[in-house]
PDB file of C-alpha atoms in Angstrom:
ATOM      1  CA  MET A1329     103.211 149.509  87.189  1.00 54.00           C
ATOM      2  CA  LYS A1330     101.493 152.631  85.788  1.00 67.00           C
ATOM      3  CA  LEU A1331     100.250 150.953  82.680  1.00 66.00           C
ATOM      4  CA  ARG A1332      98.684 148.078  84.823  1.00 58.00           C
ATOM      5  CA  LYS A1333      97.152 150.545  86.592  1.00 63.00           C
ATOM      6  CA  MET A1334      95.628 152.045  83.590  1.00 66.00           C
ATOM      7  CA  LEU A1335      94.625 148.783  82.197  1.00 59.00           C
ATOM      8  CA  GLY A1336      93.194 147.290  85.007  1.00 59.00           C
ATOM      9  CA  ALA A1337      90.698 151.351  85.424  1.00 64.00           C
ATOM     10  CA  PHE A1338      90.421 150.310  81.687  1.00 62.00           C
ATOM     11  CA  PHE A1339      88.930 146.651  82.745  1.00 60.00           C
ATOM     12  CA  ARG A1340      86.822 148.062  85.857  1.00 62.00           C
ATOM     13  CA  LYS A1341      85.392 151.537  83.216  1.00 66.00           C
ATOM     14  CA  PHE A1342      84.518 148.886  80.943  1.00 73.00           C
ATOM     15  CA  ASN A1343      82.680 145.675  83.315  1.00 81.00           C
ATOM     16  CA  GLN A1344      78.764 144.905  83.261  1.00 90.00           C
ATOM     17  CA  GLU A1345      77.952 144.181  86.603  1.00 92.00           C
ATOM     18  CA  THR A1346      74.431 141.864  86.830  1.00 95.00           C
ATOM     19  CA  LEU A1347      72.692 140.212  89.901  1.00 95.00           C
ATOM     20  CA  VAL A1348      71.766 136.658  88.770  1.00 95.00           C
ATOM     21  CA  GLU A1349      69.755 135.737  91.844  1.00 93.00           C
ATOM     22  CA  SER A1350      69.691 136.393  95.560  1.00 93.00           C
ATOM     23  CA  PHE A1351      69.129 133.993  98.578  1.00 88.00           C
ATOM     24  CA  GLN A1352      68.820 133.902 101.771  1.00 85.00           C
ATOM     25  CA  GLU A1353      69.440 131.363 104.268  1.00 79.00           C
ATOM     26  CA  GLU A1354      65.974 129.273 105.132  1.00 73.00           C
ATOM     27  CA  ALA A1355      66.944 129.096 108.976  1.00 75.00           C
ATOM     28  CA  ASN A1356      68.471 132.773 109.526  1.00 80.00           C
ATOM     29  CA  PRO A1357      67.059 134.891 107.106  1.00 82.00           C
ATOM     30  CA  GLU A1358      70.026 137.720 108.198  1.00 84.00           C
ATOM     31  CA  ILE A1359      72.382 134.948 106.172  1.00 84.00           C
ATOM     32  CA  THR A1360      71.831 136.128 102.423  1.00 90.00           C
ATOM     33  CA  PHE A1361      73.529 134.947  99.012  1.00 90.00           C
ATOM     34  CA  ASP A1362      74.120 136.469  96.235  1.00 94.00           C
ATOM     35  CA  VAL A1363      74.884 135.332  92.868  1.00 96.00           C
ATOM     36  CA  ILE A1364      76.342 138.409  90.487  1.00 96.00           C
ATOM     37  CA  ASP A1365      78.071 138.324  86.580  1.00 96.00           C
ATOM     38  CA  TYR A1366      80.961 140.587  85.878  1.00 94.00           C
ATOM     39  CA  THR A1367      80.768 140.642  82.300  1.00 92.00           C
ATOM     40  CA  ASN A1368      82.930 142.519  79.510  1.00 86.00           C
ATOM     41  CA  PRO A1369      82.462 143.150  76.001  1.00 84.00           C
ATOM     42  CA  LEU A1370      85.479 143.387  74.989  1.00 81.00           C
ATOM     43  CA  LEU A1371      87.438 140.630  76.842  1.00 84.00           C
ATOM     44  CA  HIS A1372      84.894 137.948  77.233  1.00 86.00           C
ATOM     45  CA  TRP A1373      87.923 135.556  78.392  1.00 88.00           C
ATOM     46  CA  ARG A1374      88.140 137.625  81.803  1.00 89.00           C
ATOM     47  CA  ASP A1375      84.183 137.218  82.339  1.00 94.00           C
ATOM     48  CA  THR A1376      83.665 135.922  86.095  1.00 95.00           C
ATOM     49  CA  ARG A1377      80.661 134.639  88.760  1.00 96.00           C
ATOM     50  CA  ARG A1378      80.903 135.293  91.875  1.00 95.00           C
ATOM     51  CA  LEU A1379      79.244 134.343  95.046  1.00 94.00           C
ATOM     52  CA  VAL A1380      78.894 137.092  98.051  1.00 92.00           C
ATOM     53  CA  PHE A1381      78.229 135.801 101.437  1.00 88.00           C
ATOM     54  CA  GLN A1382      77.014 138.237 104.247  1.00 86.00           C
ATOM     55  CA  HIS A1383      75.895 138.202 107.463  1.00 81.00           C
ATOM     56  CA  GLY A1384      75.990 141.404 109.489  1.00 79.00           C
ATOM     57  CA  SER A1385      79.370 142.528 109.570  1.00 76.00           C
ATOM     58  CA  THR A1386      80.984 139.398 107.831  1.00 77.00           C
ATOM     59  CA  TYR A1387      81.185 139.390 104.109  1.00 81.00           C
ATOM     60  CA  ALA A1388      83.442 137.084 102.197  1.00 83.00           C
ATOM     61  CA  TYR A1389      83.180 135.684  98.297  1.00 87.00           C
ATOM     62  CA  SER A1390      84.094 133.315  95.638  1.00 91.00           C
ATOM     63  CA  THR A1391      85.209 133.733  92.210  1.00 94.00           C
ATOM     64  CA  ILE A1392      85.129 131.559  88.938  1.00 95.00           C
ATOM     65  CA  TYR A1393      85.931 132.440  85.502  1.00 95.00           C
ATOM     66  CA  LEU A1394      83.260 131.728  83.182  1.00 93.00           C
ATOM     67  CA  HIS A1395      85.074 130.856  80.445  1.00 91.00           C
ATOM     68  CA  LYS A1396      85.828 127.500  79.677  1.00 88.00           C
ATOM     69  CA  TYR A1397      89.041 127.009  79.502  1.00 88.00           C
ATOM     70  CA  ARG A1398      90.617 129.360  82.175  1.00 93.00           C
ATOM     71  CA  ARG A1399      92.263 127.016  84.308  1.00 93.00           C
ATOM     72  CA  ASP A1400      93.437 128.895  87.006  1.00 93.00           C
ATOM     73  CA  GLN A1401      90.761 130.863  88.985  1.00 93.00           C
ATOM     74  CA  PRO A1402      90.524 134.687  90.196  1.00 91.00           C
ATOM     75  CA  ILE A1403      90.899 133.747  93.847  1.00 90.00           C
ATOM     76  CA  TYR A1404      93.373 131.277  96.312  1.00 90.00           C
ATOM     77  CA  TYR A1405      96.532 132.355  93.414  1.00 91.00           C
ATOM     78  CA  ALA A1406      98.475 130.361  95.783  1.00 93.00           C
ATOM     79  CA  VAL A1407      96.550 127.552  96.058  1.00 95.00           C
ATOM     80  CA  HIS A1408      97.663 126.870  92.208  1.00 95.00           C
ATOM     81  CA  GLN A1409     100.936 127.649  92.534  1.00 95.00           C
ATOM     82  CA  LEU A1410     101.192 125.566  95.741  1.00 96.00           C
ATOM     83  CA  THR A1411      99.712 122.789  93.872  1.00 96.00           C
ATOM     84  CA  HIS A1412     101.880 123.388  90.356  1.00 95.00           C
ATOM     85  CA  ALA A1413     104.359 123.460  92.434  1.00 96.00           C
ATOM     86  CA  TYR A1414     104.124 119.636  93.829  1.00 95.00           C
ATOM     87  CA  LEU A1415     102.416 118.310  90.879  1.00 93.00           C
ATOM     88  CA  PRO A1416     104.152 119.642  87.481  1.00 90.00           C
ATOM     89  CA  ARG A1417     101.799 117.361  86.000  1.00 91.00           C
ATOM     90  CA  LEU A1418      98.911 118.197  87.472  1.00 93.00           C
ATOM     91  CA  SER A1419      96.922 116.406  84.631  1.00 92.00           C
ATOM     92  CA  LEU A1420      98.110 112.804  86.333  1.00 93.00           C
ATOM     93  CA  LEU A1421      96.097 113.592  89.224  1.00 96.00           C
ATOM     94  CA  GLU A1422      94.081 110.517  89.953  1.00 96.00           C
ATOM     95  CA  SER A1423      92.343 111.409  93.667  1.00 97.00           C
ATOM     96  CA  ALA A1424      91.216 115.042  95.539  1.00 98.00           C
ATOM     97  CA  LEU A1425      89.066 116.009  98.225  1.00 98.00           C
ATOM     98  CA  VAL A1426      88.035 119.654  98.682  1.00 98.00           C
ATOM     99  CA  LEU A1427      86.565 120.201 102.592  1.00 97.00           C
ATOM    100  CA  GLY A1428      84.659 123.370 102.168  1.00 94.00           C
ATOM    101  CA  CYS A1429      83.226 123.787  98.431  1.00 90.00           C
ATOM    102  CA  ALA A1430      81.182 127.239  98.586  1.00 83.00           C
ATOM    103  CA  GLY A1431      81.381 128.914  95.347  1.00 87.00           C
ATOM    104  CA  CYS A1432      83.611 125.559  93.675  1.00 94.00           C
ATOM    105  CA  SER A1433      86.811 127.443  92.356  1.00 94.00           C
ATOM    106  CA  ILE A1434      89.030 125.040  93.230  1.00 96.00           C
ATOM    107  CA  PRO A1435      87.334 122.195  92.726  1.00 96.00           C
ATOM    108  CA  ARG A1436      86.465 124.085  89.181  1.00 96.00           C
ATOM    109  CA  PHE A1437      90.814 124.730  89.267  1.00 96.00           C
ATOM    110  CA  LEU A1438      91.261 120.907  89.695  1.00 97.00           C
ATOM    111  CA  ALA A1439      88.560 120.199  87.331  1.00 96.00           C
ATOM    112  CA  LEU A1440      90.069 121.856  84.403  1.00 96.00           C
ATOM    113  CA  SER A1441      93.603 120.664  85.418  1.00 95.00           C
ATOM    114  CA  ALA A1442      92.907 117.224  85.788  1.00 96.00           C
ATOM    115  CA  PRO A1443      90.286 116.636  83.820  1.00 94.00           C
ATOM    116  CA  ASN A1444      90.711 112.336  84.488  1.00 95.00           C
ATOM    117  CA  CYS A1445      91.046 113.361  88.776  1.00 97.00           C
ATOM    118  CA  LYS A1446      87.924 112.091  91.023  1.00 98.00           C
ATOM    119  CA  ILE A1447      87.093 114.890  93.063  1.00 98.00           C
ATOM    120  CA  THR A1448      85.094 114.677  95.749  1.00 98.00           C
ATOM    121  CA  GLY A1449      83.576 118.187  97.696  1.00 97.00           C
ATOM    122  CA  ILE A1450      82.517 118.569 101.196  1.00 97.00           C
ATOM    123  CA  GLU A1451      79.942 120.849 102.069  1.00 95.00           C
ATOM    124  CA  TYR A1452      77.817 120.854 105.025  1.00 91.00           C
ATOM    125  CA  SER A1453      75.640 124.049 104.081  1.00 87.00           C
ATOM    126  CA  GLU A1454      72.512 122.940 102.113  1.00 89.00           C
ATOM    127  CA  LYS A1455      71.799 126.568 100.365  1.00 87.00           C
ATOM    128  CA  MET A1456      75.629 126.118  99.315  1.00 89.00           C
ATOM    129  CA  ILE A1457      74.731 123.164  97.548  1.00 93.00           C
ATOM    130  CA  GLU A1458      72.245 124.073  96.075  1.00 92.00           C
ATOM    131  CA  ILE A1459      73.979 127.647  94.588  1.00 93.00           C
ATOM    132  CA  ALA A1460      76.726 125.667  93.367  1.00 94.00           C
ATOM    133  CA  GLN A1461      74.499 123.151  91.666  1.00 95.00           C
ATOM    134  CA  LYS A1462      72.554 125.708  90.058  1.00 95.00           C
ATOM    135  CA  TYR A1463      75.477 128.039  88.779  1.00 95.00           C
ATOM    136  CA  PHE A1464      78.702 127.068  89.534  1.00 96.00           C
ATOM    137  CA  VAL A1465      79.233 122.746  88.984  1.00 94.00           C
ATOM    138  CA  ASP A1466      76.397 122.557  86.349  1.00 92.00           C
ATOM    139  CA  ASP A1467      78.653 122.025  83.439  1.00 93.00           C
ATOM    140  CA  PRO A1468      78.558 118.527  83.042  1.00 93.00           C
ATOM    141  CA  SER A1469      81.637 118.575  80.322  1.00 92.00           C
ATOM    142  CA  ILE A1470      83.937 120.246  82.985  1.00 94.00           C
ATOM    143  CA  PHE A1471      82.476 117.744  86.514  1.00 95.00           C
ATOM    144  CA  ARG A1472      82.079 115.154  85.003  1.00 94.00           C
ATOM    145  CA  ASN A1473      84.326 113.811  87.559  1.00 96.00           C
ATOM    146  CA  PHE A1474      83.344 115.463  90.664  1.00 97.00           C
ATOM    147  CA  GLN A1475      80.975 114.737  93.210  1.00 96.00           C
ATOM    148  CA  LEU A1476      79.721 117.371  95.787  1.00 96.00           C
ATOM    149  CA  LEU A1477      78.671 115.462  99.382  1.00 96.00           C
ATOM    150  CA  HIS A1478      76.302 116.929 101.999  1.00 95.00           C
ATOM    151  CA  ALA A1479      78.262 116.487 104.634  1.00 96.00           C
ATOM    152  CA  ASP A1480      79.826 117.066 107.671  1.00 96.00           C
ATOM    153  CA  ALA A1481      83.412 117.519 106.996  1.00 97.00           C
ATOM    154  CA  PHE A1482      85.168 116.284 110.319  1.00 97.00           C
ATOM    155  CA  THR A1483      82.432 113.788 110.527  1.00 97.00           C
ATOM    156  CA  TYR A1484      83.268 112.699 106.703  1.00 97.00           C
ATOM    157  CA  VAL A1485      87.694 112.827 107.013  1.00 97.00           C
ATOM    158  CA  HIS A1486      87.082 110.376 110.438  1.00 97.00           C
ATOM    159  CA  SER A1487      85.186 108.112 108.679  1.00 97.00           C
ATOM    160  CA  THR A1488      85.988 107.845 104.846  1.00 96.00           C
ATOM    161  CA  SER A1489      88.578 104.436 103.774  1.00 95.00           C
ATOM    162  CA  GLU A1490      89.654 106.516 100.831  1.00 96.00           C
ATOM    163  CA  ARG A1491      93.120 108.061 100.077  1.00 97.00           C
ATOM    164  CA  TYR A1492      93.817 111.183  98.297  1.00 98.00           C
ATOM    165  CA  GLN A1493      97.214 112.962  96.610  1.00 97.00           C
ATOM    166  CA  LEU A1494      95.023 116.139  97.435  1.00 98.00           C
ATOM    167  CA  VAL A1495      93.509 117.646 100.449  1.00 98.00           C
ATOM    168  CA  TYR A1496      92.394 121.376 100.484  1.00 98.00           C
ATOM    169  CA  VAL A1497      91.059 123.185 103.710  1.00 97.00           C
ATOM    170  CA  ASP A1498      88.434 125.199 103.286  1.00 94.00           C
ATOM    171  CA  LEU A1499      86.652 125.396 106.655  1.00 93.00           C
ATOM    172  CA  PHE A1500      85.049 128.104 108.558  1.00 86.00           C
ATOM    173  CA  LEU A1501      82.342 129.322 110.574  1.00 78.00           C
ATOM    174  CA  ALA A1502      81.609 132.442 109.373  1.00 70.00           C
ATOM    175  CA  ASP A1503      84.463 134.610 109.025  1.00 72.00           C
ATOM    176  CA  LYS A1504      86.996 132.596 111.348  1.00 81.00           C
ATOM    177  CA  ASN A1505      88.488 129.214 110.971  1.00 87.00           C
ATOM    178  CA  HIS A1506      86.515 126.484 112.080  1.00 92.00           C
ATOM    179  CA  PRO A1507      88.120 125.406 115.864  1.00 93.00           C
ATOM    180  CA  GLN A1508      87.876 121.820 114.963  1.00 95.00           C
ATOM    181  CA  ILE A1509      90.587 121.962 112.661  1.00 95.00           C
ATOM    182  CA  PHE A1510      92.661 122.535 115.822  1.00 95.00           C
ATOM    183  CA  ALA A1511      91.749 119.218 117.036  1.00 95.00           C
ATOM    184  CA  ASP A1512      94.254 115.770 117.922  1.00 94.00           C
ATOM    185  CA  ASP A1513      91.123 114.512 115.862  1.00 95.00           C
ATOM    186  CA  PHE A1514      91.461 116.069 112.892  1.00 96.00           C
ATOM    187  CA  LEU A1515      95.322 115.937 112.518  1.00 95.00           C
ATOM    188  CA  ARG A1516      95.201 112.437 113.003  1.00 96.00           C
ATOM    189  CA  ASP A1517      92.223 111.747 110.545  1.00 97.00           C
ATOM    190  CA  LEU A1518      94.750 114.236 108.055  1.00 97.00           C
ATOM    191  CA  ASP A1519      97.536 111.617 108.441  1.00 96.00           C
ATOM    192  CA  SER A1520      95.042 108.502 107.493  1.00 96.00           C
ATOM    193  CA  ILE A1521      93.298 109.637 104.404  1.00 97.00           C
ATOM    194  CA  THR A1522      96.147 110.879 102.482  1.00 97.00           C
ATOM    195  CA  SER A1523      98.810 108.626 100.507  1.00 96.00           C
ATOM    196  CA  LYS A1524     102.321 108.636 100.452  1.00 94.00           C
ATOM    197  CA  GLU A1525     102.472 111.030  97.823  1.00 95.00           C
ATOM    198  CA  SER A1526     100.286 113.415  98.936  1.00 97.00           C
ATOM    199  CA  ILE A1527      99.711 117.722  99.500  1.00 97.00           C
ATOM    200  CA  THR A1528      97.932 118.888 101.782  1.00 98.00           C
ATOM    201  CA  ILE A1529      96.992 122.773 101.936  1.00 98.00           C
ATOM    202  CA  ILE A1530      94.804 124.165 104.479  1.00 97.00           C
ATOM    203  CA  ASN A1531      93.869 127.743 104.692  1.00 95.00           C
ATOM    204  CA  LEU A1532      94.858 129.922 107.893  1.00 95.00           C
ATOM    205  CA  LEU A1533      93.098 133.374 106.297  1.00 86.00           C
ATOM    206  CA  ASN A1534      92.356 134.877 109.907  1.00 83.00           C
ATOM    207  CA  LEU A1535      95.409 132.830 111.766  1.00 92.00           C
ATOM    208  CA  SER A1536      98.578 135.674 112.509  1.00 92.00           C
ATOM    209  CA  LYS A1537     101.813 134.016 111.430  1.00 94.00           C
ATOM    210  CA  GLY A1538     102.872 133.078 115.390  1.00 95.00           C
ATOM    211  CA  ASP A1539      99.313 131.207 116.169  1.00 95.00           C
ATOM    212  CA  ALA A1540      99.997 128.955 112.289  1.00 95.00           C
ATOM    213  CA  THR A1541     103.700 128.239 113.199  1.00 96.00           C
ATOM    214  CA  LYS A1542     102.251 126.725 116.431  1.00 95.00           C
ATOM    215  CA  TYR A1543      99.510 125.602 114.742  1.00 96.00           C
ATOM    216  CA  LEU A1544     101.329 123.426 112.137  1.00 96.00           C
ATOM    217  CA  LEU A1545     104.054 122.357 114.388  1.00 95.00           C
ATOM    218  CA  ARG A1546     101.668 120.241 115.576  1.00 94.00           C
ATOM    219  CA  PHE A1547     101.738 118.606 112.064  1.00 94.00           C
ATOM    220  CA  ALA A1548     105.458 117.631 111.998  1.00 92.00           C
ATOM    221  CA  ALA A1549     105.630 114.842 114.138  1.00 87.00           C
ATOM    222  CA  VAL A1550     103.419 113.129 112.013  1.00 90.00           C
ATOM    223  CA  PHE A1551     104.224 114.399 108.166  1.00 94.00           C
ATOM    224  CA  PRO A1552     107.536 114.615 106.448  1.00 93.00           C
ATOM    225  CA  ALA A1553     107.455 118.063 105.391  1.00 96.00           C
ATOM    226  CA  VAL A1554     105.612 121.045 107.277  1.00 97.00           C
ATOM    227  CA  TYR A1555     105.283 124.953 104.992  1.00 97.00           C
ATOM    228  CA  LEU A1556     104.167 127.959 105.887  1.00 97.00           C
ATOM    229  CA  PHE A1557     103.797 129.598 103.112  1.00 97.00           C
ATOM    230  CA  ASN A1558     102.438 133.640 103.306  1.00 94.00           C
ATOM    231  CA  GLU A1559     100.709 135.420 100.161  1.00 89.00           C
ATOM    232  CA  ARG A1560     100.104 139.059 101.166  1.00 84.00           C
ATOM    233  CA  PHE A1561      99.403 138.665 105.164  1.00 81.00           C
ATOM    234  CA  HIS A1562      97.236 135.088 104.077  1.00 90.00           C
ATOM    235  CA  TYR A1563      98.568 132.146 105.674  1.00 95.00           C
ATOM    236  CA  TYR A1564      98.679 128.373 104.009  1.00 97.00           C
ATOM    237  CA  GLY A1565      99.703 125.671 105.626  1.00 97.00           C
ATOM    238  CA  VAL A1566     100.945 122.925 103.660  1.00 98.00           C
ATOM    239  CA  LEU A1567     101.818 119.237 104.836  1.00 97.00           C
ATOM    240  CA  ILE A1568     103.405 117.157 101.947  1.00 96.00           C
ATOM    241  CA  LYS A1569     104.203 112.830 102.387  1.00 95.00           C
ATOM    242  CA  THR A1570     106.459 111.632 100.667  1.00 92.00           C
ATOM    243  CA  GLU A1571     109.557 109.215 100.024  1.00 87.00           C
ATOM    244  CA  ASP A1572     111.395 110.691  97.583  1.00 89.00           C
ATOM    245  CA  PRO A1573     113.703 114.360  99.108  1.00 87.00           C
ATOM    246  CA  ALA A1574     114.506 115.342  95.487  1.00 90.00           C
ATOM    247  CA  SER A1575     110.756 116.044  95.161  1.00 91.00           C
ATOM    248  CA  LEU A1576     110.662 118.129  98.477  1.00 93.00           C
ATOM    249  CA  LYS A1577     113.365 119.924  96.771  1.00 93.00           C
ATOM    250  CA  ARG A1578     111.741 120.590  93.835  1.00 94.00           C
ATOM    251  CA  PHE A1579     108.500 121.584  95.510  1.00 95.00           C
ATOM    252  CA  GLU A1580     110.033 124.518  96.888  1.00 95.00           C
ATOM    253  CA  SER A1581     112.587 125.880  94.095  1.00 96.00           C
ATOM    254  CA  ARG A1582     109.162 125.769  92.058  1.00 96.00           C
ATOM    255  CA  ALA A1583     106.705 127.142  95.260  1.00 96.00           C
ATOM    256  CA  VAL A1584     108.886 129.722  96.496  1.00 95.00           C
ATOM    257  CA  LYS A1585     109.328 131.632  92.973  1.00 94.00           C
ATOM    258  CA  THR A1586     105.180 132.756  93.170  1.00 93.00           C
ATOM    259  CA  VAL A1587     104.686 132.198  96.819  1.00 95.00           C
ATOM    260  CA  ARG A1588     106.728 133.315  99.730  1.00 95.00           C
ATOM    261  CA  MET A1589     108.118 130.425 102.659  1.00 96.00           C
ATOM    262  CA  GLU A1590     107.593 131.912 105.960  1.00 96.00           C
ATOM    263  CA  GLU A1591     108.275 128.778 107.919  1.00 95.00           C
ATOM    264  CA  ARG A1592     109.550 124.959 107.164  1.00 95.00           C
ATOM    265  CA  PHE A1593     109.677 122.047 109.244  1.00 94.00           C
ATOM    266  CA  LEU A1594     111.549 118.695 107.653  1.00 90.00           C
ATOM    267  CA  SER A1595     111.782 115.397 109.717  1.00 79.00           C
ATOM    268  CA  PRO A1596     115.067 113.993 110.251  1.00 63.00           C
ATOM    269  CA  THR A1597     113.896 110.503 109.143  1.00 54.00           C
ATOM    270  CA  PRO A1598     111.942 108.937 106.483  1.00 47.00           C
ATOM    271  CA  TYR A1599     108.230 108.564 106.656  1.00 43.00           C
ATOM    272  CA  PRO A1600     107.743 105.553 108.702  1.00 44.00           C
ATOM    273  CA  GLN A1601     104.850 102.798 106.629  1.00 41.00           C
TER     274      GLN A1601
END
């Protein structure tokens, strides 16, 4: 532990912080965005780029590694591990949907891990899309199969005819989970857009364990396996469809090695066709 702290202090000491560009939301100048690079002259594989969002006391950020071959990204570690646990051969993933993209760390993780996967990103903010396209998804050699759409996520999942093997839900209003993720329509739409062998991960950042559990219980009547995972009091809901009970056992045994499982709800009957 002492050595880790010493190494961390060393990395921070030599990190060079560069403000790449600042933006203001046209409709609300109080909302600001900063793109900041953190580079280390000795360890370029640790270089990162951060998108910082600030509105009054609300502060949030998304981060990517600048190095082309860093697959797992600096944030959302639990999402990476849960995805690997369900899809150990992640390179074979064919279709993925990311609702709420911001700095596109999850699309980058997927594009580097499954280069042949068709990845669709949905983002409501035109400014976020402008920043992402300029600074975060600007390498066509990585994002050749990634499509970033300016759309309302709830309208998209209600109207699309596509089916996805992986869905990641990261929808917020300021620093709170978007209230529409709690609507019955959204639950039904997630069911309709996910393939019969699929994993859906929902970022429940601001919910308590009790509220997250109550929310996920509503999915238990629809999805054959529903989980609540905890990454240092940051909760994620995981919804799995499968016709193979053994795949659930494999997922659980892999997932709990890196992320704490808080709750599990399994359907007593196979998923209906």
